[in-house]
Coordinates of C-alpha atoms in Angstrom, one line a residue:
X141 CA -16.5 -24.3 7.9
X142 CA -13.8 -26.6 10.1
X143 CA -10.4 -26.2 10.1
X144 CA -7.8 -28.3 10.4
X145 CA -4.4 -28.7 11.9
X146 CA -1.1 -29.2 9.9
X147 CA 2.0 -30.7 11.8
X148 CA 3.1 -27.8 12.7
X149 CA 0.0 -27.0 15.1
X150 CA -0.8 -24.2 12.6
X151 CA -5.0 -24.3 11.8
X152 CA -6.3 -23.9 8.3
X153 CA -9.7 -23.3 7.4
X154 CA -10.8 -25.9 5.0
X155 CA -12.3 -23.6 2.4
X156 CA -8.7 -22.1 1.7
X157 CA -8.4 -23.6 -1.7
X158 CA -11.3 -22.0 -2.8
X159 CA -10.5 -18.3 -2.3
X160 CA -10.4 -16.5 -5.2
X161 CA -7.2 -14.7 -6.3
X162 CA -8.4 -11.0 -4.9
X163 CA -8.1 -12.5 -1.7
X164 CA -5.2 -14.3 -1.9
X165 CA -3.6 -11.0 -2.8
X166 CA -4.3 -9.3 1.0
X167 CA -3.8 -12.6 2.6
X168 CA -0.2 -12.7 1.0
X169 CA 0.9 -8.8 2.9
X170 CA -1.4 -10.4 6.3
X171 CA 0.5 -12.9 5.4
X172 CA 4.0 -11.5 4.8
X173 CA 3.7 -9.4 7.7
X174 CA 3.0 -12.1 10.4
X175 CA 5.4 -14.3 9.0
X176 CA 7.6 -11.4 9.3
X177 CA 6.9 -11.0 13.2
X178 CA 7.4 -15.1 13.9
X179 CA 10.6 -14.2 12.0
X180 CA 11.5 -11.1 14.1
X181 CA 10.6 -13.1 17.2
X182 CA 12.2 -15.9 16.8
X183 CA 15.8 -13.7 15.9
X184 CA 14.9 -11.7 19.2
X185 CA 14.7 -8.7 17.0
X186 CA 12.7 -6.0 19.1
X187 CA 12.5 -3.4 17.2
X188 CA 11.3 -5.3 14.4
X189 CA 9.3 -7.3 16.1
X190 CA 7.1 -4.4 17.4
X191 CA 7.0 -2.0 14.7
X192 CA 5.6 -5.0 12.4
X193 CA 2.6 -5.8 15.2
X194 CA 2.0 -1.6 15.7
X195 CA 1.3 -2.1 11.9
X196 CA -0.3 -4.9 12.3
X197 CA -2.5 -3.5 14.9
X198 CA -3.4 -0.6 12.9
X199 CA -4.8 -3.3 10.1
X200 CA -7.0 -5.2 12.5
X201 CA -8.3 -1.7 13.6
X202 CA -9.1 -0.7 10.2
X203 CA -10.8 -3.9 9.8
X204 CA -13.1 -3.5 12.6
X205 CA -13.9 -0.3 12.1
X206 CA -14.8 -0.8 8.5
X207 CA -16.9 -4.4 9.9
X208 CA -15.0 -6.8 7.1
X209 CA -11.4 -7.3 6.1
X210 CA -9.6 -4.5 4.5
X211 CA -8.0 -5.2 0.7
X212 CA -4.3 -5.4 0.0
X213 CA -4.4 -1.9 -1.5
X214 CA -5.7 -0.4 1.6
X215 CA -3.0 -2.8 4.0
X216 CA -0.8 -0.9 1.5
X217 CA -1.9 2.3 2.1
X218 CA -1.5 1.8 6.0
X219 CA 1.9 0.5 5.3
X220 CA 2.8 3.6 3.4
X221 CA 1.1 5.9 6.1
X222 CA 3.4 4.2 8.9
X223 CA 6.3 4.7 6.8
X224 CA 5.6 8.8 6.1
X225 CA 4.6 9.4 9.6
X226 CA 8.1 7.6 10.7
X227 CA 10.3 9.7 8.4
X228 CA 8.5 12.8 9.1
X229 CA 9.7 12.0 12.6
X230 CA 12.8 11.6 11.4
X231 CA 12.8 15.1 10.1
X232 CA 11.3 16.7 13.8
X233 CA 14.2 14.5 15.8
X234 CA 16.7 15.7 13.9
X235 CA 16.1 19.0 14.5
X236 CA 15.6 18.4 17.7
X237 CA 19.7 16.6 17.9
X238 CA 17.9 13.7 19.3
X239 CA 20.0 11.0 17.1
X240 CA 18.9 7.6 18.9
X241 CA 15.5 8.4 18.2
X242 CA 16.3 9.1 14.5
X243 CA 17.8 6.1 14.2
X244 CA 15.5 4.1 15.4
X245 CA 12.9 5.8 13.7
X246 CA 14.9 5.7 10.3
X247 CA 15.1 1.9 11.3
X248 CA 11.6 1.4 11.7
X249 CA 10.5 3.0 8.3
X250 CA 13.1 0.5 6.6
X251 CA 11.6 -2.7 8.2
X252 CA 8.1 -1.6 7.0
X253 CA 9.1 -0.7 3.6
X254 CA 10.5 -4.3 3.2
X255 CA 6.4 -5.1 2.3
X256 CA 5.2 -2.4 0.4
X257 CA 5.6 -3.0 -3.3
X258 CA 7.6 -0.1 -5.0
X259 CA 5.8 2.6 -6.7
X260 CA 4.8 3.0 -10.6
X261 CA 7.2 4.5 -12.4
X262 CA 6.1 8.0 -14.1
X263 CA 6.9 6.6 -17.7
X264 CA 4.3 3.9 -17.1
X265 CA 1.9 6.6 -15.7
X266 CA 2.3 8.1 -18.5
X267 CA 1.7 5.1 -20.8
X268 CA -1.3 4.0 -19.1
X269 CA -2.7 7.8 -18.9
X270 CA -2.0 7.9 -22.7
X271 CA -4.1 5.1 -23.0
X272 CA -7.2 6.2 -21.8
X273 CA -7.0 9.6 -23.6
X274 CA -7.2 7.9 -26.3
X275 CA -10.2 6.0 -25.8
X276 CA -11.9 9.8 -25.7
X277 CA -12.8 11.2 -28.6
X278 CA -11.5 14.7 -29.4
X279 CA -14.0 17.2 -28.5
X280 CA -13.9 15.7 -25.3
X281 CA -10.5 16.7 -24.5
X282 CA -11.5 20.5 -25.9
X283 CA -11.8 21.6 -21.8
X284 CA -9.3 19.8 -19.8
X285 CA -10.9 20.9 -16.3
X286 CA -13.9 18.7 -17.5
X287 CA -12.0 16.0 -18.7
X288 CA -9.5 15.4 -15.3
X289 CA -12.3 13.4 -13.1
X290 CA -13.6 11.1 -16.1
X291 CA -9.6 10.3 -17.0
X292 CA -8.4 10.2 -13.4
X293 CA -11.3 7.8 -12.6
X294 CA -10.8 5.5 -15.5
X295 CA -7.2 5.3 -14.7
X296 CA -7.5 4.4 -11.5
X297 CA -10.5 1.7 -12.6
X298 CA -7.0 0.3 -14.5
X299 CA -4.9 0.5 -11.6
X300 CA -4.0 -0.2 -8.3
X301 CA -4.4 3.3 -6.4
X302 CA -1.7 2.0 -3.9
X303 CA 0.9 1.6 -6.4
X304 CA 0.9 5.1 -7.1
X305 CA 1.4 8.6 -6.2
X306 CA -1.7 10.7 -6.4
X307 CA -0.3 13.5 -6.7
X308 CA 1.8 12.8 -9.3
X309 CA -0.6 11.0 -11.4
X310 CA -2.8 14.0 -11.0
X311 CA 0.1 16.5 -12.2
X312 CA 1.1 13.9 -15.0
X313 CA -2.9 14.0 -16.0
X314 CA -3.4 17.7 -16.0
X315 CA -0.2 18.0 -17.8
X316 CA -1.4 15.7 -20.7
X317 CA -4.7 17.1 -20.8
X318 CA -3.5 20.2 -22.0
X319 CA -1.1 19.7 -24.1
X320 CA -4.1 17.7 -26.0
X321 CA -5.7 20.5 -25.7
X322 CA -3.6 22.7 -27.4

């Protein structure tokens, strides 16, 4: 492989136009999110500019530790983590009184949650949990306990994991299993 050197003084590997579209998807949030701290540097924006590397830094970890680079739905998932632990801090520094750290906290989660795609609505949970019970037959829906890992599994073989909430999906599963059920 050789890469080569736009105008700019940026490199780019040669074999780029050959990626397949799976990784184009996790190179577009690497992507977004170093584009995002040139952006942050260049405006002077601190706080922007570091909370973007921290999650950056917590991607390259990942990668490392897993030995190859993570998918977009796991850079996702560490996007989402950031942004939970940053409002559950939001949460403890208000009770605490301690308003500049909320705010900068609060500030934080917001810059972070300009990458991460928004969440599946629960009608179109529904719709897509509708569609794989129906690909069961009935007597397979008779015991709903049975039924939850084979339906949870195949709907998540349909979608993105990232772009949902577990627990809801899991609620919104259960919830549909029995009423077949019944």
């Amino acid at each position: 492989m050789y890469h080569l050197r736009c105008s700019t003084g940026m490199r780019y590997s040669a074999s780029r136009a050959f990626r397949t579209s799976a990784t184009v998807a996790y190179e577009d949030i690497r992507e977004r999110l170093t584009a995002g701290v040139k952006t942050a540097m260049k405006n002077r924006d601190t706080v922007a500019s570091t909370t973007l590397r921290s999650v950056l830094s917590e991607v390259y970890n990942l990668d490392k530790s897993s030995g190859s680079k993570a998918s977009s739905s796991t850079v996702v998932g560490v996007l989402r983590k950031a942004i939970l632990r940053r409002r559950l801090s939001v949460a403890e520094f208000t009770k605490g009184g301690r308003t500049d750290l909320v705010e900068r906290e609060a500030r934080e989660a917001e810059i972070i949650s300009a990458f991460v795609p928004p969440m599946m609505p629960e009608a179109q949970i529904d719709l897509a949990l509708k569609e794989v019970l129906a690909e069961y037959p009935e007597d397979s829906n008779s015991n709903p306990c049975k039924s939850l890992g084979v339906v949870l599994k195949t709907f998540y073989s349909k979608v993105d994991k990232s772009n949902v909430d577990a627990d809801l999906v899991k609620r919104r599963a259960e919830a549909l299993l029995y009423a077949n059920s019944s």
